[in-house]
Amino acid sequence: MYDYAKEMRFLIFAGLALQISLLIVGVSQGQQNYLNSCNFDNGFDGWDLTGTFVPWAGYTLETDNKWYGQWAGARGVIVLDAGNLPRRGIDASAGIQKTIELPNNAKYIEFDVVKLDHDGGFRATLTGPDGERKVLGEQILQGGDMRTLTYDVSQWAGETVTLGGWAFAAGIDATGCDSDAGKCCWEYIGIDSIKIIGTATESASSDVTH
């Protein structure tokens, strides 16, 4: 004899399991509420190259700082250089920037950054309606690093701002360079992606700065 009661219990249990599964997925997606993202898979994607370049022979801002399809284990990367060598009068820092209107519920900006070798600095900036460029945070990267850096932008939500990501001279590893190279030895850093998020992503690899 067919057990209809058993089948009904099974269907009810399956329905509850599905609802719980959808709830879990919804919570997970809420933790990574990306409002705006750029993965640089096809170039600069509307971000402008800016700053200054290390004036070695044949270098220009465009030839020394550019997009790579693959770099430091990441796909689609903007690679930026910097250098500080006082004896040669060098103090260079290249970056990318873009002016956008932050969504009203924007809370954080997230940079995925990479470093091929040696060490060097990454700096995140924001220029608000007052025209002042503020440093959101800085991070020294070591060779082989793949980091997610997250900074609070909630106070500028709904405003038009200029966002920036920069290389700055900070390295002390002079392997393969002149002994007096200063902070000017393979300082290159890579920006793999930039995202505006509405809620903080919970990740052990993230460095959240308020």
JSON list of C-alpha atoms in Angstrom, two decimals:
[
{"chain": "A", "resi": 1, "resn": "MET", "atom": "CA", "xyz": [0.00, 0.00, 0.00]},
{"chain": "A", "resi": 2, "resn": "TYR", "atom": "CA", "xyz": [1.38, 3.40, -1.01]},
{"chain": "A", "resi": 3, "resn": "ASP", "atom": "CA", "xyz": [2.39, 5.54, 1.99]},
{"chain": "A", "resi": 4, "resn": "TYR", "atom": "CA", "xyz": [1.02, 9.02, 1.11]},
{"chain": "A", "resi": 5, "resn": "ALA", "atom": "CA", "xyz": [1.83, 10.34, 4.59]},
{"chain": "A", "resi": 6, "resn": "LYS", "atom": "CA", "xyz": [5.48, 9.38, 4.16]},
{"chain": "A", "resi": 7, "resn": "GLU", "atom": "CA", "xyz": [5.62, 11.12, 0.77]},
{"chain": "A", "resi": 8, "resn": "MET", "atom": "CA", "xyz": [4.07, 14.30, 2.23]},
{"chain": "A", "resi": 9, "resn": "ARG", "atom": "CA", "xyz": [6.60, 14.34, 5.06]},
{"chain": "A", "resi": 10, "resn": "PHE", "atom": "CA", "xyz": [9.41, 13.99, 2.50]},
{"chain": "A", "resi": 11, "resn": "LEU", "atom": "CA", "xyz": [8.07, 16.84, 0.34]},
{"chain": "A", "resi": 12, "resn": "ILE", "atom": "CA", "xyz": [7.67, 19.13, 3.36]},
{"chain": "A", "resi": 13, "resn": "PHE", "atom": "CA", "xyz": [11.23, 18.36, 4.49]},
{"chain": "A", "resi": 14, "resn": "ALA", "atom": "CA", "xyz": [12.61, 18.97, 0.97]},
{"chain": "A", "resi": 15, "resn": "GLY", "atom": "CA", "xyz": [10.77, 22.30, 0.78]},
{"chain": "A", "resi": 16, "resn": "LEU", "atom": "CA", "xyz": [12.18, 23.44, 4.12]},
{"chain": "A", "resi": 17, "resn": "ALA", "atom": "CA", "xyz": [15.68, 22.42, 3.05]},
{"chain": "A", "resi": 18, "resn": "LEU", "atom": "CA", "xyz": [15.34, 24.45, -0.16]},
{"chain": "A", "resi": 19, "resn": "GLN", "atom": "CA", "xyz": [14.16, 27.54, 1.73]},
{"chain": "A", "resi": 20, "resn": "ILE", "atom": "CA", "xyz": [17.09, 27.26, 4.15]},
{"chain": "A", "resi": 21, "resn": "SER", "atom": "CA", "xyz": [19.50, 26.87, 1.21]},
{"chain": "A", "resi": 22, "resn": "LEU", "atom": "CA", "xyz": [18.14, 29.98, -0.51]},
{"chain": "A", "resi": 23, "resn": "LEU", "atom": "CA", "xyz": [18.38, 31.93, 2.74]},
{"chain": "A", "resi": 24, "resn": "ILE", "atom": "CA", "xyz": [22.03, 30.97, 3.16]},
{"chain": "A", "resi": 25, "resn": "VAL", "atom": "CA", "xyz": [22.80, 31.99, -0.44]},
{"chain": "A", "resi": 26, "resn": "GLY", "atom": "CA", "xyz": [21.05, 35.31, 0.10]},
{"chain": "A", "resi": 27, "resn": "VAL", "atom": "CA", "xyz": [23.09, 36.08, 3.21]},
{"chain": "A", "resi": 28, "resn": "SER", "atom": "CA", "xyz": [26.32, 35.15, 1.44]},
{"chain": "A", "resi": 29, "resn": "GLN", "atom": "CA", "xyz": [25.51, 37.42, -1.48]},
{"chain": "A", "resi": 30, "resn": "GLY", "atom": "CA", "xyz": [24.64, 40.24, 0.92]},
{"chain": "A", "resi": 31, "resn": "GLN", "atom": "CA", "xyz": [28.14, 40.07, 2.38]},
{"chain": "A", "resi": 32, "resn": "GLN", "atom": "CA", "xyz": [29.57, 40.81, -1.08]},
{"chain": "A", "resi": 33, "resn": "ASN", "atom": "CA", "xyz": [27.18, 43.46, -2.33]},
{"chain": "A", "resi": 34, "resn": "TYR", "atom": "CA", "xyz": [29.25, 44.81, -5.22]},
{"chain": "A", "resi": 35, "resn": "LEU", "atom": "CA", "xyz": [27.78, 48.10, -6.43]},
{"chain": "A", "resi": 36, "resn": "ASN", "atom": "CA", "xyz": [30.46, 48.86, -9.02]},
{"chain": "A", "resi": 37, "resn": "SER", "atom": "CA", "xyz": [33.43, 46.78, -10.12]},
{"chain": "A", "resi": 38, "resn": "CYS", "atom": "CA", "xyz": [36.30, 46.88, -12.61]},
{"chain": "A", "resi": 39, "resn": "ASN", "atom": "CA", "xyz": [38.42, 43.78, -13.26]},
{"chain": "A", "resi": 40, "resn": "PHE", "atom": "CA", "xyz": [40.73, 45.27, -15.94]},
{"chain": "A", "resi": 41, "resn": "ASP", "atom": "CA", "xyz": [40.33, 42.17, -18.09]},
{"chain": "A", "resi": 42, "resn": "ASN", "atom": "CA", "xyz": [40.43, 44.24, -21.29]},
{"chain": "A", "resi": 43, "resn": "GLY", "atom": "CA", "xyz": [42.63, 47.22, -20.44]},
{"chain": "A", "resi": 44, "resn": "PHE", "atom": "CA", "xyz": [42.20, 50.35, -18.36]},
{"chain": "A", "resi": 45, "resn": "ASP", "atom": "CA", "xyz": [38.39, 50.16, -18.55]},
{"chain": "A", "resi": 46, "resn": "GLY", "atom": "CA", "xyz": [37.88, 53.92, -18.29]},
{"chain": "A", "resi": 47, "resn": "TRP", "atom": "CA", "xyz": [40.52, 54.61, -15.63]},
{"chain": "A", "resi": 48, "resn": "ASP", "atom": "CA", "xyz": [43.09, 57.30, -16.49]},
{"chain": "A", "resi": 49, "resn": "LEU", "atom": "CA", "xyz": [46.84, 56.88, -16.15]},
{"chain": "A", "resi": 50, "resn": "THR", "atom": "CA", "xyz": [48.33, 59.75, -14.13]},
{"chain": "A", "resi": 51, "resn": "GLY", "atom": "CA", "xyz": [51.28, 60.77, -11.98]},
{"chain": "A", "resi": 52, "resn": "THR", "atom": "CA", "xyz": [55.00, 60.86, -12.73]},
{"chain": "A", "resi": 53, "resn": "PHE", "atom": "CA", "xyz": [57.45, 58.31, -14.11]},
{"chain": "A", "resi": 54, "resn": "VAL", "atom": "CA", "xyz": [61.02, 57.27, -13.36]},
{"chain": "A", "resi": 55, "resn": "PRO", "atom": "CA", "xyz": [63.06, 59.14, -16.02]},
{"chain": "A", "resi": 56, "resn": "TRP", "atom": "CA", "xyz": [65.32, 56.35, -17.24]},
{"chain": "A", "resi": 57, "resn": "ALA", "atom": "CA", "xyz": [66.37, 56.50, -20.88]},
{"chain": "A", "resi": 58, "resn": "GLY", "atom": "CA", "xyz": [63.46, 55.84, -23.19]},
{"chain": "A", "resi": 59, "resn": "TYR", "atom": "CA", "xyz": [60.85, 55.80, -20.40]},
{"chain": "A", "resi": 60, "resn": "THR", "atom": "CA", "xyz": [57.56, 57.65, -20.55]},
{"chain": "A", "resi": 61, "resn": "LEU", "atom": "CA", "xyz": [54.52, 57.49, -18.32]},
{"chain": "A", "resi": 62, "resn": "GLU", "atom": "CA", "xyz": [52.79, 55.26, -20.89]},
{"chain": "A", "resi": 63, "resn": "THR", "atom": "CA", "xyz": [55.69, 52.88, -21.60]},
{"chain": "A", "resi": 64, "resn": "ASP", "atom": "CA", "xyz": [56.63, 52.34, -17.95]},
{"chain": "A", "resi": 65, "resn": "ASN", "atom": "CA", "xyz": [53.08, 51.95, -16.62]},
{"chain": "A", "resi": 66, "resn": "LYS", "atom": "CA", "xyz": [50.65, 49.80, -18.56]},
{"chain": "A", "resi": 67, "resn": "TRP", "atom": "CA", "xyz": [48.13, 46.98, -18.76]},
{"chain": "A", "resi": 68, "resn": "TYR", "atom": "CA", "xyz": [49.18, 43.33, -18.86]},
{"chain": "A", "resi": 69, "resn": "GLY", "atom": "CA", "xyz": [46.94, 40.39, -19.70]},
{"chain": "A", "resi": 70, "resn": "GLN", "atom": "CA", "xyz": [48.82, 38.31, -17.10]},
{"chain": "A", "resi": 71, "resn": "TRP", "atom": "CA", "xyz": [51.10, 39.57, -14.34]},
{"chain": "A", "resi": 72, "resn": "ALA", "atom": "CA", "xyz": [52.22, 38.15, -10.98]},
{"chain": "A", "resi": 73, "resn": "GLY", "atom": "CA", "xyz": [49.75, 35.27, -11.25]},
{"chain": "A", "resi": 74, "resn": "ALA", "atom": "CA", "xyz": [46.74, 37.50, -11.90]},
{"chain": "A", "resi": 75, "resn": "ARG", "atom": "CA", "xyz": [44.70, 38.09, -15.06]},
{"chain": "A", "resi": 76, "resn": "GLY", "atom": "CA", "xyz": [44.19, 41.63, -16.35]},
{"chain": "A", "resi": 77, "resn": "VAL", "atom": "CA", "xyz": [46.48, 43.88, -14.28]},
{"chain": "A", "resi": 78, "resn": "ILE", "atom": "CA", "xyz": [47.42, 47.57, -14.37]},
{"chain": "A", "resi": 79, "resn": "VAL", "atom": "CA", "xyz": [51.13, 47.68, -13.49]},
{"chain": "A", "resi": 80, "resn": "LEU", "atom": "CA", "xyz": [52.45, 50.91, -11.97]},
{"chain": "A", "resi": 81, "resn": "ASP", "atom": "CA", "xyz": [55.97, 52.04, -11.10]},
{"chain": "A", "resi": 82, "resn": "ALA", "atom": "CA", "xyz": [57.50, 54.41, -8.56]},
{"chain": "A", "resi": 83, "resn": "GLY", "atom": "CA", "xyz": [60.97, 55.47, -7.51]},
{"chain": "A", "resi": 84, "resn": "ASN", "atom": "CA", "xyz": [62.80, 57.67, -5.04]},
{"chain": "A", "resi": 85, "resn": "LEU", "atom": "CA", "xyz": [66.49, 58.29, -5.67]},
{"chain": "A", "resi": 86, "resn": "PRO", "atom": "CA", "xyz": [67.52, 61.69, -4.27]},
{"chain": "A", "resi": 87, "resn": "ARG", "atom": "CA", "xyz": [71.05, 61.64, -5.72]},
{"chain": "A", "resi": 88, "resn": "ARG", "atom": "CA", "xyz": [69.49, 61.54, -9.19]},
{"chain": "A", "resi": 89, "resn": "GLY", "atom": "CA", "xyz": [66.65, 63.92, -8.34]},
{"chain": "A", "resi": 90, "resn": "ILE", "atom": "CA", "xyz": [64.09, 61.14, -8.84]},
{"chain": "A", "resi": 91, "resn": "ASP", "atom": "CA", "xyz": [60.82, 61.11, -6.93]},
{"chain": "A", "resi": 92, "resn": "ALA", "atom": "CA", "xyz": [58.19, 59.40, -9.08]},
{"chain": "A", "resi": 93, "resn": "SER", "atom": "CA", "xyz": [54.78, 57.87, -8.41]},
{"chain": "A", "resi": 94, "resn": "ALA", "atom": "CA", "xyz": [52.38, 56.63, -11.09]},
{"chain": "A", "resi": 95, "resn": "GLY", "atom": "CA", "xyz": [48.72, 55.89, -10.56]},
{"chain": "A", "resi": 96, "resn": "ILE", "atom": "CA", "xyz": [45.30, 55.44, -12.07]},
{"chain": "A", "resi": 97, "resn": "GLN", "atom": "CA", "xyz": [42.22, 57.48, -11.25]},
{"chain": "A", "resi": 98, "resn": "LYS", "atom": "CA", "xyz": [38.57, 57.81, -12.16]},
{"chain": "A", "resi": 99, "resn": "THR", "atom": "CA", "xyz": [35.83, 60.29, -11.25]},
{"chain": "A", "resi": 100, "resn": "ILE", "atom": "CA", "xyz": [32.53, 58.64, -10.32]},
{"chain": "A", "resi": 101, "resn": "GLU", "atom": "CA", "xyz": [29.40, 59.30, -8.31]},
{"chain": "A", "resi": 102, "resn": "LEU", "atom": "CA", "xyz": [29.46, 56.92, -5.37]},
{"chain": "A", "resi": 103, "resn": "PRO", "atom": "CA", "xyz": [26.15, 55.10, -4.85]},
{"chain": "A", "resi": 104, "resn": "ASN", "atom": "CA", "xyz": [24.10, 56.33, -1.89]},
{"chain": "A", "resi": 105, "resn": "ASN", "atom": "CA", "xyz": [24.72, 53.05, -0.05]},
{"chain": "A", "resi": 106, "resn": "ALA", "atom": "CA", "xyz": [28.45, 52.82, -0.80]},
{"chain": "A", "resi": 107, "resn": "LYS", "atom": "CA", "xyz": [30.48, 51.80, 2.23]},
{"chain": "A", "resi": 108, "resn": "TYR", "atom": "CA", "xyz": [33.86, 50.49, 1.08]},
{"chain": "A", "resi": 109, "resn": "ILE", "atom": "CA", "xyz": [36.28, 50.48, -1.82]},
{"chain": "A", "resi": 110, "resn": "GLU", "atom": "CA", "xyz": [38.18, 47.25, -2.36]},
{"chain": "A", "resi": 111, "resn": "PHE", "atom": "CA", "xyz": [41.50, 46.94, -4.23]},
{"chain": "A", "resi": 112, "resn": "ASP", "atom": "CA", "xyz": [42.94, 43.58, -5.29]},
{"chain": "A", "resi": 113, "resn": "VAL", "atom": "CA", "xyz": [46.69, 44.21, -5.60]},
{"chain": "A", "resi": 114, "resn": "VAL", "atom": "CA", "xyz": [49.65, 42.00, -6.52]},
{"chain": "A", "resi": 115, "resn": "LYS", "atom": "CA", "xyz": [53.46, 42.21, -6.44]},
{"chain": "A", "resi": 116, "resn": "LEU", "atom": "CA", "xyz": [55.72, 40.20, -8.72]},
{"chain": "A", "resi": 117, "resn": "ASP", "atom": "CA", "xyz": [59.03, 40.50, -6.85]},
{"chain": "A", "resi": 118, "resn": "HIS", "atom": "CA", "xyz": [61.06, 42.80, -4.59]},
{"chain": "A", "resi": 119, "resn": "ASP", "atom": "CA", "xyz": [58.94, 45.16, -2.44]},
{"chain": "A", "resi": 120, "resn": "GLY", "atom": "CA", "xyz": [57.06, 48.40, -3.00]},
{"chain": "A", "resi": 121, "resn": "GLY", "atom": "CA", "xyz": [54.19, 50.54, -1.82]},
{"chain": "A", "resi": 122, "resn": "PHE", "atom": "CA", "xyz": [50.50, 50.84, -2.75]},
{"chain": "A", "resi": 123, "resn": "ARG", "atom": "CA", "xyz": [48.44, 53.92, -1.86]},
{"chain": "A", "resi": 124, "resn": "ALA", "atom": "CA", "xyz": [44.67, 54.45, -2.18]},
{"chain": "A", "resi": 125, "resn": "THR", "atom": "CA", "xyz": [43.33, 58.00, -2.49]},
{"chain": "A", "resi": 126, "resn": "LEU", "atom": "CA", "xyz": [40.03, 59.83, -2.76]},
{"chain": "A", "resi": 127, "resn": "THR", "atom": "CA", "xyz": [39.49, 63.43, -3.86]},
{"chain": "A", "resi": 128, "resn": "GLY", "atom": "CA", "xyz": [36.18, 64.74, -2.57]},
{"chain": "A", "resi": 129, "resn": "PRO", "atom": "CA", "xyz": [34.01, 67.71, -3.59]},
{"chain": "A", "resi": 130, "resn": "ASP", "atom": "CA", "xyz": [36.34, 70.02, -1.64]},
{"chain": "A", "resi": 131, "resn": "GLY", "atom": "CA", "xyz": [39.17, 69.21, -4.07]},
{"chain": "A", "resi": 132, "resn": "GLU", "atom": "CA", "xyz": [41.48, 67.82, -1.39]},
{"chain": "A", "resi": 133, "resn": "ARG", "atom": "CA", "xyz": [43.12, 64.49, -2.17]},
{"chain": "A", "resi": 134, "resn": "LYS", "atom": "CA", "xyz": [42.94, 62.29, 0.90]},
{"chain": "A", "resi": 135, "resn": "VAL", "atom": "CA", "xyz": [44.99, 59.15, 1.50]},
{"chain": "A", "resi": 136, "resn": "LEU", "atom": "CA", "xyz": [42.63, 56.31, 2.37]},
{"chain": "A", "resi": 137, "resn": "GLY", "atom": "CA", "xyz": [45.49, 54.00, 3.25]},
{"chain": "A", "resi": 138, "resn": "GLU", "atom": "CA", "xyz": [48.91, 52.64, 2.34]},
{"chain": "A", "resi": 139, "resn": "GLN", "atom": "CA", "xyz": [50.36, 49.14, 2.23]},
{"chain": "A", "resi": 140, "resn": "ILE", "atom": "CA", "xyz": [53.89, 47.84, 1.69]},
{"chain": "A", "resi": 141, "resn": "LEU", "atom": "CA", "xyz": [53.77, 44.80, -0.60]},
{"chain": "A", "resi": 142, "resn": "GLN", "atom": "CA", "xyz": [56.32, 42.00, -0.67]},
{"chain": "A", "resi": 143, "resn": "GLY", "atom": "CA", "xyz": [57.26, 39.94, -3.71]},
{"chain": "A", "resi": 144, "resn": "GLY", "atom": "CA", "xyz": [54.58, 37.32, -4.39]},
{"chain": "A", "resi": 145, "resn": "ASP", "atom": "CA", "xyz": [51.86, 39.16, -2.45]},
{"chain": "A", "resi": 146, "resn": "MET", "atom": "CA", "xyz": [48.24, 38.94, -3.60]},
{"chain": "A", "resi": 147, "resn": "ARG", "atom": "CA", "xyz": [46.26, 41.15, -1.26]},
{"chain": "A", "resi": 148, "resn": "THR", "atom": "CA", "xyz": [42.72, 42.49, -0.93]},
{"chain": "A", "resi": 149, "resn": "LEU", "atom": "CA", "xyz": [42.76, 45.95, 0.68]},
{"chain": "A", "resi": 150, "resn": "THR", "atom": "CA", "xyz": [39.50, 47.51, 1.81]},
{"chain": "A", "resi": 151, "resn": "TYR", "atom": "CA", "xyz": [38.95, 51.15, 2.79]},
{"chain": "A", "resi": 152, "resn": "ASP", "atom": "CA", "xyz": [35.94, 52.98, 4.22]},
{"chain": "A", "resi": 153, "resn": "VAL", "atom": "CA", "xyz": [34.33, 55.52, 1.84]},
{"chain": "A", "resi": 154, "resn": "SER", "atom": "CA", "xyz": [30.92, 55.72, 3.52]},
{"chain": "A", "resi": 155, "resn": "GLN", "atom": "CA", "xyz": [31.28, 59.41, 4.43]},
{"chain": "A", "resi": 156, "resn": "TRP", "atom": "CA", "xyz": [31.33, 60.27, 0.71]},
{"chain": "A", "resi": 157, "resn": "ALA", "atom": "CA", "xyz": [28.35, 58.10, -0.28]},
{"chain": "A", "resi": 158, "resn": "GLY", "atom": "CA", "xyz": [26.19, 59.85, -2.88]},
{"chain": "A", "resi": 159, "resn": "GLU", "atom": "CA", "xyz": [28.94, 62.35, -3.77]},
{"chain": "A", "resi": 160, "resn": "THR", "atom": "CA", "xyz": [31.05, 62.74, -6.90]},
{"chain": "A", "resi": 161, "resn": "VAL", "atom": "CA", "xyz": [34.65, 61.81, -6.07]},
{"chain": "A", "resi": 162, "resn": "THR", "atom": "CA", "xyz": [37.89, 60.92, -7.82]},
{"chain": "A", "resi": 163, "resn": "LEU", "atom": "CA", "xyz": [39.27, 57.55, -6.75]},
{"chain": "A", "resi": 164, "resn": "GLY", "atom": "CA", "xyz": [42.93, 56.67, -7.16]},
{"chain": "A", "resi": 165, "resn": "GLY", "atom": "CA", "xyz": [45.34, 53.77, -6.82]},
{"chain": "A", "resi": 166, "resn": "TRP", "atom": "CA", "xyz": [49.07, 54.52, -6.82]},
{"chain": "A", "resi": 167, "resn": "ALA", "atom": "CA", "xyz": [52.51, 52.98, -6.60]},
{"chain": "A", "resi": 168, "resn": "PHE", "atom": "CA", "xyz": [54.84, 54.76, -4.22]},
{"chain": "A", "resi": 169, "resn": "ALA", "atom": "CA", "xyz": [58.53, 54.22, -3.51]},
{"chain": "A", "resi": 170, "resn": "ALA", "atom": "CA", "xyz": [58.91, 52.20, -0.34]},
{"chain": "A", "resi": 171, "resn": "GLY", "atom": "CA", "xyz": [61.04, 49.17, -1.18]},
{"chain": "A", "resi": 172, "resn": "ILE", "atom": "CA", "xyz": [64.24, 48.29, 0.63]},
{"chain": "A", "resi": 173, "resn": "ASP", "atom": "CA", "xyz": [65.07, 45.14, -1.36]},
{"chain": "A", "resi": 174, "resn": "ALA", "atom": "CA", "xyz": [67.84, 46.21, -3.76]},
{"chain": "A", "resi": 175, "resn": "THR", "atom": "CA", "xyz": [68.65, 42.71, -5.06]},
{"chain": "A", "resi": 176, "resn": "GLY", "atom": "CA", "xyz": [69.98, 43.01, -8.61]},
{"chain": "A", "resi": 177, "resn": "CYS", "atom": "CA", "xyz": [70.18, 46.82, -8.47]},
{"chain": "A", "resi": 178, "resn": "ASP", "atom": "CA", "xyz": [72.96, 49.27, -7.63]},
{"chain": "A", "resi": 179, "resn": "SER", "atom": "CA", "xyz": [73.93, 49.28, -3.97]},
{"chain": "A", "resi": 180, "resn": "ASP", "atom": "CA", "xyz": [72.87, 52.92, -3.73]},
{"chain": "A", "resi": 181, "resn": "ALA", "atom": "CA", "xyz": [69.62, 52.44, -5.68]},
{"chain": "A", "resi": 182, "resn": "GLY", "atom": "CA", "xyz": [67.60, 53.75, -2.75]},
{"chain": "A", "resi": 183, "resn": "LYS", "atom": "CA", "xyz": [63.87, 53.16, -3.10]},
{"chain": "A", "resi": 184, "resn": "CYS", "atom": "CA", "xyz": [64.13, 52.68, -6.83]},
{"chain": "A", "resi": 185, "resn": "CYS", "atom": "CA", "xyz": [64.54, 48.95, -7.48]},
{"chain": "A", "resi": 186, "resn": "TRP", "atom": "CA", "xyz": [61.63, 47.13, -9.16]},
{"chain": "A", "resi": 187, "resn": "GLU", "atom": "CA", "xyz": [59.00, 49.03, -7.17]},
{"chain": "A", "resi": 188, "resn": "TYR", "atom": "CA", "xyz": [56.27, 47.93, -9.61]},
{"chain": "A", "resi": 189, "resn": "ILE", "atom": "CA", "xyz": [52.88, 47.05, -8.10]},
{"chain": "A", "resi": 190, "resn": "GLY", "atom": "CA", "xyz": [49.81, 45.67, -9.90]},
{"chain": "A", "resi": 191, "resn": "ILE", "atom": "CA", "xyz": [46.14, 46.53, -9.50]},
{"chain": "A", "resi": 192, "resn": "ASP", "atom": "CA", "xyz": [44.03, 43.52, -10.44]},
{"chain": "A", "resi": 193, "resn": "SER", "atom": "CA", "xyz": [40.55, 44.88, -9.67]},
{"chain": "A", "resi": 194, "resn": "ILE", "atom": "CA", "xyz": [38.70, 47.73, -7.93]},
{"chain": "A", "resi": 195, "resn": "LYS", "atom": "CA", "xyz": [35.24, 47.33, -6.44]},
{"chain": "A", "resi": 196, "resn": "ILE", "atom": "CA", "xyz": [32.74, 49.55, -4.63]},
{"chain": "A", "resi": 197, "resn": "ILE", "atom": "CA", "xyz": [30.81, 47.52, -2.07]},
{"chain": "A", "resi": 198, "resn": "GLY", "atom": "CA", "xyz": [27.76, 48.21, 0.05]},
{"chain": "A", "resi": 199, "resn": "THR", "atom": "CA", "xyz": [28.70, 45.91, 2.91]},
{"chain": "A", "resi": 200, "resn": "ALA", "atom": "CA", "xyz": [32.05, 44.69, 4.16]},
{"chain": "A", "resi": 201, "resn": "THR", "atom": "CA", "xyz": [33.30, 41.44, 2.69]},
{"chain": "A", "resi": 202, "resn": "GLU", "atom": "CA", "xyz": [34.24, 39.01, 5.42]},
{"chain": "A", "resi": 203, "resn": "SER", "atom": "CA", "xyz": [37.56, 37.55, 4.33]},
{"chain": "A", "resi": 204, "resn": "ALA", "atom": "CA", "xyz": [40.67, 36.62, 6.24]},
{"chain": "A", "resi": 205, "resn": "SER", "atom": "CA", "xyz": [42.78, 38.17, 3.46]},
{"chain": "A", "resi": 206, "resn": "SER", "atom": "CA", "xyz": [41.16, 41.60, 3.71]},
{"chain": "A", "resi": 207, "resn": "ASP", "atom": "CA", "xyz": [42.70, 44.58, 5.50]},
{"chain": "A", "resi": 208, "resn": "VAL", "atom": "CA", "xyz": [39.85, 46.94, 6.44]},
{"chain": "A", "resi": 209, "resn": "THR", "atom": "CA", "xyz": [40.83, 50.53, 7.22]},
{"chain": "A", "resi": 210, "resn": "HIS", "atom": "CA", "xyz": [38.30, 52.92, 8.73]}
]
